[in-house]
Coordinates of C-alpha atoms and ligand atoms in Angstrom, one line a residue:
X6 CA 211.2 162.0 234.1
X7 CA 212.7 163.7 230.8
X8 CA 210.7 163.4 227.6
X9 CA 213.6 163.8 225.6
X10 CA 215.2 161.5 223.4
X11 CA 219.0 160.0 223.9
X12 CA 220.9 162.2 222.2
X13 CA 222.8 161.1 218.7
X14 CA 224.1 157.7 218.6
X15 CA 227.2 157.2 221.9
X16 CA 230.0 156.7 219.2
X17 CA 232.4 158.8 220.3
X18 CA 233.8 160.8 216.3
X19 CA 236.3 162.8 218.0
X20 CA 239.8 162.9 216.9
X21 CA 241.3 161.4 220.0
X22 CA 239.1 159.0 220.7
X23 CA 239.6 157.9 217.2
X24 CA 243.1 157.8 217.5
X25 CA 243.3 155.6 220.2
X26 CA 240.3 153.1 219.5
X27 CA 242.3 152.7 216.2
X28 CA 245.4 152.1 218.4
X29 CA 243.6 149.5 220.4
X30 CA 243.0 147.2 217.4
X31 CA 245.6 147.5 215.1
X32 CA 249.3 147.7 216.3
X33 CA 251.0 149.8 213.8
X34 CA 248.8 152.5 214.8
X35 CA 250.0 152.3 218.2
X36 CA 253.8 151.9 217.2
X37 CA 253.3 155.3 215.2
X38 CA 250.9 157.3 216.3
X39 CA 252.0 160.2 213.7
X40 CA 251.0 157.9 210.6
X41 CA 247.5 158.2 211.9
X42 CA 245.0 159.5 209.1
X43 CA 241.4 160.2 209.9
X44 CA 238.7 161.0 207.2
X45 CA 234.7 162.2 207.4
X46 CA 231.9 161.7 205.4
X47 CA 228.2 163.0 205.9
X48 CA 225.3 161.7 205.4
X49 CA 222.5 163.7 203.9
X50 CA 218.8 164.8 204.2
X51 CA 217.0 165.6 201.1
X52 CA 214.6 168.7 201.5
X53 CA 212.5 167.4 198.6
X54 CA 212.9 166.2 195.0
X55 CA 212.3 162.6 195.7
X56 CA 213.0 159.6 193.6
X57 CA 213.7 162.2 191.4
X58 CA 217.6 161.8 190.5
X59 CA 217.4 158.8 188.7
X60 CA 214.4 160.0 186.1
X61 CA 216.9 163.1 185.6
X62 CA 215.1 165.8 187.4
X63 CA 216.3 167.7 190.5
X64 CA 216.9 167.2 194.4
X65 CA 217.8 169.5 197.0
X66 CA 219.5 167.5 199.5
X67 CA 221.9 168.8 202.5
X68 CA 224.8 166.6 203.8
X69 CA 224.4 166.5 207.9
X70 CA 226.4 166.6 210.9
X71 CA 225.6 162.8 211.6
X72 CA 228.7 161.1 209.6
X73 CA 230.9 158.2 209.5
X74 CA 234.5 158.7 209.7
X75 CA 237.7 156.2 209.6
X76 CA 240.9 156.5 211.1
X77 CA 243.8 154.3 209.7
X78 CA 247.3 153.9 209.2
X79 CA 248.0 153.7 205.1
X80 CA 250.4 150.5 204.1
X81 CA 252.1 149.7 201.1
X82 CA 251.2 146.0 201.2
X83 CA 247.7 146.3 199.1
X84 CA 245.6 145.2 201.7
X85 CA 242.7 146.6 203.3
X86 CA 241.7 145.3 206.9
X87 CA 238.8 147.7 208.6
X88 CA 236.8 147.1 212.0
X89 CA 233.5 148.1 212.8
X90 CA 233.5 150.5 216.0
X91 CA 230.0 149.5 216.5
X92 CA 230.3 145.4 216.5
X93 CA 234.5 145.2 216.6
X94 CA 233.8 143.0 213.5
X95 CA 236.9 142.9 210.9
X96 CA 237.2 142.6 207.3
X97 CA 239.4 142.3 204.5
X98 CA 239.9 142.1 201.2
X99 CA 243.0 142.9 198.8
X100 CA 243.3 145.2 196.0
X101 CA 245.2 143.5 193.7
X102 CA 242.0 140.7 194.0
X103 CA 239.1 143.0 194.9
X104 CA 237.0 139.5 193.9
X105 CA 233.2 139.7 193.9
X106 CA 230.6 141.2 196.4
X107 CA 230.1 139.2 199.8
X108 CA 227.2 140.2 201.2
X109 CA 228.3 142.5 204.1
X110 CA 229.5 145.7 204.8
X111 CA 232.8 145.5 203.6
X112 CA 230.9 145.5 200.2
X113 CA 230.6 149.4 200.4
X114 CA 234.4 149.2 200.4
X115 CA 235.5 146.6 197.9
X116 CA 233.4 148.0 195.9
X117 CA 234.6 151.8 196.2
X118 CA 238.5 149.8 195.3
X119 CA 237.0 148.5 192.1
X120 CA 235.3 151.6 190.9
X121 CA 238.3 153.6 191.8
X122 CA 240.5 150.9 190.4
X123 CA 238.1 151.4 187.2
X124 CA 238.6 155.2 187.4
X125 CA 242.2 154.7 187.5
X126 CA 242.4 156.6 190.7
X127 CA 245.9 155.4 192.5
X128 CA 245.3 153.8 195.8
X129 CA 246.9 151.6 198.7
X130 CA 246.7 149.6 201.7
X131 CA 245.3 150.1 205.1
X132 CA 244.2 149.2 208.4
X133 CA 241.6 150.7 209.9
X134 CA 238.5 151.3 212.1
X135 CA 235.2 152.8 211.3
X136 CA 233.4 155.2 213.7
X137 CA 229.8 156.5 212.6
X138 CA 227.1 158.6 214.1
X139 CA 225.1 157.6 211.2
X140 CA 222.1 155.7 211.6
X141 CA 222.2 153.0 208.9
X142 CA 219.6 151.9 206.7
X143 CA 217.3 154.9 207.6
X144 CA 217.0 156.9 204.8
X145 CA 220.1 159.5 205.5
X146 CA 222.6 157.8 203.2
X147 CA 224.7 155.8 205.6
X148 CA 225.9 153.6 202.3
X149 CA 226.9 156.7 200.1
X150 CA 228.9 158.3 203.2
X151 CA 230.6 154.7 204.0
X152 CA 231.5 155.1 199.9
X153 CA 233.1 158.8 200.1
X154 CA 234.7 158.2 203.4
X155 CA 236.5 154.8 201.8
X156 CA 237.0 156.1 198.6
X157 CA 238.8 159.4 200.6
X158 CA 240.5 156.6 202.5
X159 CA 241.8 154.4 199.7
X160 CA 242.9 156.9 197.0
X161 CA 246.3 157.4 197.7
X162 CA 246.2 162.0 196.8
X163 CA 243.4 163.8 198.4
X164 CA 239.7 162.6 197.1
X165 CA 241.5 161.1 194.3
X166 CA 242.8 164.0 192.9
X167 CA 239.6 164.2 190.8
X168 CA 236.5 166.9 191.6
X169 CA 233.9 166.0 194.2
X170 CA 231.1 165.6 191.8
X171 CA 233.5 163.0 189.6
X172 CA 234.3 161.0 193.7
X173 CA 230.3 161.0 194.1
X174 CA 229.9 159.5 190.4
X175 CA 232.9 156.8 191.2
X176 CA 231.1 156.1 194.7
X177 CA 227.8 155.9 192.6
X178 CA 229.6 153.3 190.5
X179 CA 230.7 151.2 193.2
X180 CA 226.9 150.8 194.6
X181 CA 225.4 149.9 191.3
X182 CA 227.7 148.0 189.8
X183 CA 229.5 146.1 192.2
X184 CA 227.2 146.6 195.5
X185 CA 223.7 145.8 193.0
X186 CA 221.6 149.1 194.3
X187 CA 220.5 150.7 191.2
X188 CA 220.8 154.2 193.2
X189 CA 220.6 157.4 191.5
X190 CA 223.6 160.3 192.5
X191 CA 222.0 162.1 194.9
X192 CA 223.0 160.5 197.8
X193 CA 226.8 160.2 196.7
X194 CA 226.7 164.0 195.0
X195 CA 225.4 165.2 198.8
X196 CA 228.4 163.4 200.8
X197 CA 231.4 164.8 198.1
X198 CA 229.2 168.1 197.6
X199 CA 227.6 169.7 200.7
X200 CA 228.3 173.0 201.6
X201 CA 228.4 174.1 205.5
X202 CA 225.1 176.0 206.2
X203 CA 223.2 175.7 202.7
X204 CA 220.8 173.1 200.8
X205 CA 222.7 172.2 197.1
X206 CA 220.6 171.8 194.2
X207 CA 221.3 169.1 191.3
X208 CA 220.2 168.7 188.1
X209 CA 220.5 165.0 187.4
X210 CA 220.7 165.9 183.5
X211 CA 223.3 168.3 183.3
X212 CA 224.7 167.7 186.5
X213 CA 225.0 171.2 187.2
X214 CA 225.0 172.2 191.0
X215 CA 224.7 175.1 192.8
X216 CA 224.1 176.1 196.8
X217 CA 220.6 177.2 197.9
X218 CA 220.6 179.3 201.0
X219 CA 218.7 178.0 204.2
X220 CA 216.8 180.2 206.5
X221 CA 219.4 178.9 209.4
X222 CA 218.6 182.2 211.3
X223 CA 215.6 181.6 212.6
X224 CA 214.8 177.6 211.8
X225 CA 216.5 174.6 212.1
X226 CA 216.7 171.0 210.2
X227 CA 215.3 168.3 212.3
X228 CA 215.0 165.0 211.4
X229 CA 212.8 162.6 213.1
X230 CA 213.8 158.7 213.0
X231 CA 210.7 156.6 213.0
X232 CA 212.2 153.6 214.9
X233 CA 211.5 151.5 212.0
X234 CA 214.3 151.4 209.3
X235 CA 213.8 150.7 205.9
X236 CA 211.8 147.9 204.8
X237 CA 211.4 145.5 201.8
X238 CA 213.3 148.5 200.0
X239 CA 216.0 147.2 197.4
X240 CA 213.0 145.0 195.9
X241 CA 210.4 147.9 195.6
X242 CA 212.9 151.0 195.2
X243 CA 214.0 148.9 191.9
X244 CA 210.4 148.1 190.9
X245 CA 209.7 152.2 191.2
X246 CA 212.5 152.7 189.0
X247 CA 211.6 150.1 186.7
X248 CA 207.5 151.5 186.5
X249 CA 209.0 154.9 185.8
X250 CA 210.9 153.8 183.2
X251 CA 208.2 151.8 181.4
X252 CA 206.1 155.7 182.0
X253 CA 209.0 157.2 180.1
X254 CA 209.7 154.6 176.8
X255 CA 205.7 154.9 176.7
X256 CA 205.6 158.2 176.0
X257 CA 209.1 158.9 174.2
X258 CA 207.6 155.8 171.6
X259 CA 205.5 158.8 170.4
X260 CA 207.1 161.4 171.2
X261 CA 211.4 161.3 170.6
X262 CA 211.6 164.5 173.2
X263 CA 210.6 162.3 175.9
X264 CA 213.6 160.2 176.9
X265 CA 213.3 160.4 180.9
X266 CA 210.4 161.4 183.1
X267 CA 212.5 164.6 183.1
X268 CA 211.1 165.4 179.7
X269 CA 207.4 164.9 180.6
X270 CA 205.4 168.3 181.1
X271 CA 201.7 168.6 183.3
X272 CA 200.4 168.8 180.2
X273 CA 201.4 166.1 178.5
X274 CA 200.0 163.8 181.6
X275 CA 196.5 162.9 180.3
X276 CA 198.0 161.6 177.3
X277 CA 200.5 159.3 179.7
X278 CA 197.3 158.3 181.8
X279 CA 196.1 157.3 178.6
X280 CA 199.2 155.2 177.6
X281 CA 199.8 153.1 180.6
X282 CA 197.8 151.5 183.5
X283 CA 196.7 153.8 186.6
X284 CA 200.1 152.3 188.9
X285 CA 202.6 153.5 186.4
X286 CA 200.9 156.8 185.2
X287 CA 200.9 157.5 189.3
X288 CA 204.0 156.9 189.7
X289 CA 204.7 159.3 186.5
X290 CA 202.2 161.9 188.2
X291 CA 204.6 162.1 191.6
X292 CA 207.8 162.4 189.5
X293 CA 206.3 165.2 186.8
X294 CA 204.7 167.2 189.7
X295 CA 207.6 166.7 192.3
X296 CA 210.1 168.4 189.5
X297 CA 208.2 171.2 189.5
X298 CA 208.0 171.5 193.7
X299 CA 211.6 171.6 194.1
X300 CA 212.0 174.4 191.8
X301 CA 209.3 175.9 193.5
X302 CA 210.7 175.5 197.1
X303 CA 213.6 176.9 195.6
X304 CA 212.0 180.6 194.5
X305 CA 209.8 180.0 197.6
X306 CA 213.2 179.9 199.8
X307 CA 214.7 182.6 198.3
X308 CA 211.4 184.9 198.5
X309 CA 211.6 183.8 202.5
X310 CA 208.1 182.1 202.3
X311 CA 208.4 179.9 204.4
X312 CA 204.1 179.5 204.4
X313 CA 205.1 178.4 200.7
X314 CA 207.8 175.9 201.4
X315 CA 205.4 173.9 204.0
X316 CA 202.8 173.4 201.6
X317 CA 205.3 172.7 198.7
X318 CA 206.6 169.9 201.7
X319 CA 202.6 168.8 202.5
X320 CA 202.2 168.4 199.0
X321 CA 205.4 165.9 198.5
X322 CA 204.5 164.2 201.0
X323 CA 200.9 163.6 199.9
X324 CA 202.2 162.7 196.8
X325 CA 204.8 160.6 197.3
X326 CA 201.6 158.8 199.8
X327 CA 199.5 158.5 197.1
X328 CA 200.9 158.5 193.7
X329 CA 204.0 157.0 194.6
X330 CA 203.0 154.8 197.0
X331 CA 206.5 154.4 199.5
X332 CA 205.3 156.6 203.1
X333 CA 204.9 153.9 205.7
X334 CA 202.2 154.6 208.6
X335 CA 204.6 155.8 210.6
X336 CA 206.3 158.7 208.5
X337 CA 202.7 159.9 208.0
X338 CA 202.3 160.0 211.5
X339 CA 205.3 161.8 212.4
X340 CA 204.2 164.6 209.6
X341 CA 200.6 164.9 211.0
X342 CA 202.2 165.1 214.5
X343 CA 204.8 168.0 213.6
X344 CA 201.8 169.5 211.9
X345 CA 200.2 170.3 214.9
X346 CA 203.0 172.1 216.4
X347 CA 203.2 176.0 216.6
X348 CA 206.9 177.0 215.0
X349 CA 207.1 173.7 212.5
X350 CA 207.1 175.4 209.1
X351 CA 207.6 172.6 207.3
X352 CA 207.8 168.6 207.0
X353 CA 207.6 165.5 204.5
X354 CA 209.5 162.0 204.6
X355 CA 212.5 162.2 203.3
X356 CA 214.8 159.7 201.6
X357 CA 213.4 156.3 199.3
X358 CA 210.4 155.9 202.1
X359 CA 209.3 152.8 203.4
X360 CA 210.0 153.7 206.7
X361 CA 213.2 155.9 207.7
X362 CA 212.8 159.3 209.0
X363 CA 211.1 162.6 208.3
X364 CA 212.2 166.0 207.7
X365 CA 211.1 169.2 209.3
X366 CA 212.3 172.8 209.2
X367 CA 211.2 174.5 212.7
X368 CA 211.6 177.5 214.2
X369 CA 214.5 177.5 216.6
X370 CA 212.3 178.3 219.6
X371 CA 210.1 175.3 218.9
X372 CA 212.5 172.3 218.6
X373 CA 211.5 171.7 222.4
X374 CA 208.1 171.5 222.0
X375 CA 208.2 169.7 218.6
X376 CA 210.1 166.7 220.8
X377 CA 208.3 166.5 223.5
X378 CA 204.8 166.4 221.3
X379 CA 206.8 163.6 219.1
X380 CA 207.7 161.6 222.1
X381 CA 204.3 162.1 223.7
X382 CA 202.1 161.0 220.9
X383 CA 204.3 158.8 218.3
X384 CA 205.0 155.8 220.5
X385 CA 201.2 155.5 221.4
X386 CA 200.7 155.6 218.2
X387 CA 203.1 153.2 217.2
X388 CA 204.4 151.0 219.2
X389 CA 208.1 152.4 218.0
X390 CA 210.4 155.0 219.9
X391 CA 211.1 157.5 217.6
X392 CA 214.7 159.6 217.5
X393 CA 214.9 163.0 217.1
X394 CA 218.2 165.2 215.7
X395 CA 218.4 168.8 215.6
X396 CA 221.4 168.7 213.0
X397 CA 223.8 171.6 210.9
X398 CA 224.1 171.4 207.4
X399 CA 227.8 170.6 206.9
X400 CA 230.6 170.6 203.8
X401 CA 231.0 167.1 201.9
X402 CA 233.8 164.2 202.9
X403 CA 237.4 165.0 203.2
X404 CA 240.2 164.8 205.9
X405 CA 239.4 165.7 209.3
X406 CA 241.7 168.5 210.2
X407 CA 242.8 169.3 213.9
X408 CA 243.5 172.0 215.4
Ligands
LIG16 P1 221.1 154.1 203.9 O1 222.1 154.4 202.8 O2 219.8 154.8 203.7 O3 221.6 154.2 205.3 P2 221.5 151.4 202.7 O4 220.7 150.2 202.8 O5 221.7 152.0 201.4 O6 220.8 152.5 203.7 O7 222.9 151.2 203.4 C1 223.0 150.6 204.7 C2 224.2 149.7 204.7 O8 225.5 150.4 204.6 C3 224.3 148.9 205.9 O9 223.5 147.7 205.9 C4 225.8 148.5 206.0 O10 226.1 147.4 205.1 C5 226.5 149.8 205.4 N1 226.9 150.7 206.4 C6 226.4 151.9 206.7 N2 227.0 152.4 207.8 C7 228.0 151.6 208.2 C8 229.0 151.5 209.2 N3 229.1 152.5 210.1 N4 229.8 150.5 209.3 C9 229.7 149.4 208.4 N5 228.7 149.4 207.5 C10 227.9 150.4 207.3
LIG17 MG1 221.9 154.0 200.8

């Protein structure tokens, strides 16, 4: 019997199967075949710099080959009508009365019309089906990719005509203010901004980006799906943000250079532990210290030490176990498993935690062996079946071109 895993999710991206699952549902895509547009947008896998984006500080995230796309037929009737390829569920809603959120997935949507709409980014009508590889709720971003790939959808030029970075900030409008997930960029930045083959670095403060090479030679990115997704996540992801906050006006009441946990040095931590009770100044710790680790995985990377990068990986993970309190049981299995696996160089939980999946840089020879010891000991373990994806980091959303 095979130990390995199913392979990625069975929906079927390709451009002709696209074409004529769109076809089956919606008959002006079958009348005229040639009106036919189809548009991608990855998700992402951050490396490390964790809850980091919104207190200012830096991430390293990649945008993956796991990605939803939509194919659809534009109209010029203002109304938008999309089915779910997974559950053949349709939705609608129209531009000219975007109305308020309605507690579904079409929310992702309506609310990337409104912040373009608010943008004053031209749009128009369509009908349309969705097609993702994606898993959802997991930690990979399937709500910032659902955003870009809409918001490339909807605007009637290319992206909007506006940069990347600006469609990630839009996208990043549409989930806090109309969706209510007080997210930070990162996860909208990675869909508009990935770069095929490379890691990108943000500064949340200056939002200055750049590419970070990858040691894609030799290793690979694997991601390991606990079999749990996220859990009891909006609630405590905003109660993190919240306690870091609180760390922050604490310490800038004294000290006016202090206006984000971005500010806040090492050195000035005894003085926070001081200031607020142990939870918060934790909390503080993991965001001061993780700062510092992604700039450090950054020289580490570029140095080729990949020794380095593991423990800077190890110690994220610890931290965001102890201080920050958000790695389920099962992500810290997963890490102890890879850890005992020759060729795994490196591996922490990624994304907001609380279930979700783990990341793991390993040595191309040892993707095999880091499997089957996942699938071997994890659902023992457990009790869950975990998933595991080999996957190439890939540019950020746009048309699908084919050739
Ligand atoms: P994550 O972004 O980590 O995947 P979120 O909770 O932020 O998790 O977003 C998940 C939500 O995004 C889903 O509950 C659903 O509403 C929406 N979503 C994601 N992918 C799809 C899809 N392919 N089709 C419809 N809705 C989707
Ligand atoms: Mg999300």
């Amino acid at each position: 019997m095979s130990t390995r895993p199913p392979a990625a999710e069975p929906a079927d991206l390709a451009p002709g199967a696209m074409r004529a699952a769109l076809a089956a549902v919606e008959p002006r895509a079958a009348a005229d075949p040639g009106t036919i547009r189809i548009v991608r947008a990855p998700g992402r896998v951050n490396l490390i710099g964790e809850h980091t984006d919104y207190n200012l500080g830096f991430v390293l995230p990649a945008a993956i080959d796991l990605e939803i796309r939509i194919a659809f037929v534009p109209t010029d009737d203002g109304r938008v009508e999309l089915v779910s390829g997974a559950t053949g569920e349709r939705a609608r809603f129209d531009l000219n009365t975007i109305g308020q959120r309605r507690g579904s997935w079409i929310d992702y949507v309506a609310g990337t019309a409104w912040a373009l709409a608010e943008a004053g980014v031209a749009m128009r009508g369509l009908r349309g089906i969705i097609v993702s590889s994606l898993p959802t709720a997991s930690g990979l971003s399937s709500s910032a990719a659902l955003e870009l790939a809409s918001a490339w959808a909807l605007a009637d030029a290319p992206g909007g005509d506006v940069a990347p970075l600006a469609l990630a900030r839009i996208c990043q409008r549409a989930e806090n203010g109309y969706v209510g997930v007080n997210c930070g960029l990162m996860d909208q930045f990675a869909s508009a901004c990935g770069v095929a083959g490379a890691s990108v670095l943000l500064d949340c403060r200056s939002l200055d980006f750049r590419s970070v090479a990858l040691p894609l030679v030799t290793h690979t990115l694997v991601v390991i799906h606990t079999g749990s997704t996220r859990s009891l996540t909006t609630s405590q992801y905003n109660v993190r943000r919240a306690q870091c906050e609180a760390a922050a006006a604490a310490l800038g009441a004294e000290n006016p250079g202090v206006q984000s946990l971005r500010d806040v040095t090492p050195a000035m931590l005894p003085r926070m532990r001081d200031l607020v009770g142990d939870d918060v100044f934790r909390r503080s710790r993991h965001i001061v210290t993780e700062n510092g680790r992604v700039v450090e995985t950054i020289d580490a990377l570029a140095a080729g030490d990949l020794a380095a990068v593991g423990r800077l990986w190890a110690a994220s993970h610890a931290s965001l176990r102890d201080d920050f309190e958000v790695v389920s049981p099962e992500l810290d299995a997963l890490v102890e498993i890879a850890a005992t696996v020759p060729g795994v160089a490196a591996a922490r939980m990624t994304g907001a935690g609380f279930g979700g999946c783990t990341i793991n840089l390993v040595e191309r020879g040892a993707v095999d062996a880091l499997t089957d010891r996942v699938m071997a000991d994890y659902p023992g373990r457990t009790g869950l079946m975990p998933r595991v994806y080999a996957v190439d980091a890939v540019a950020g959303a746009g048309f699908v071109t084919e050739g």
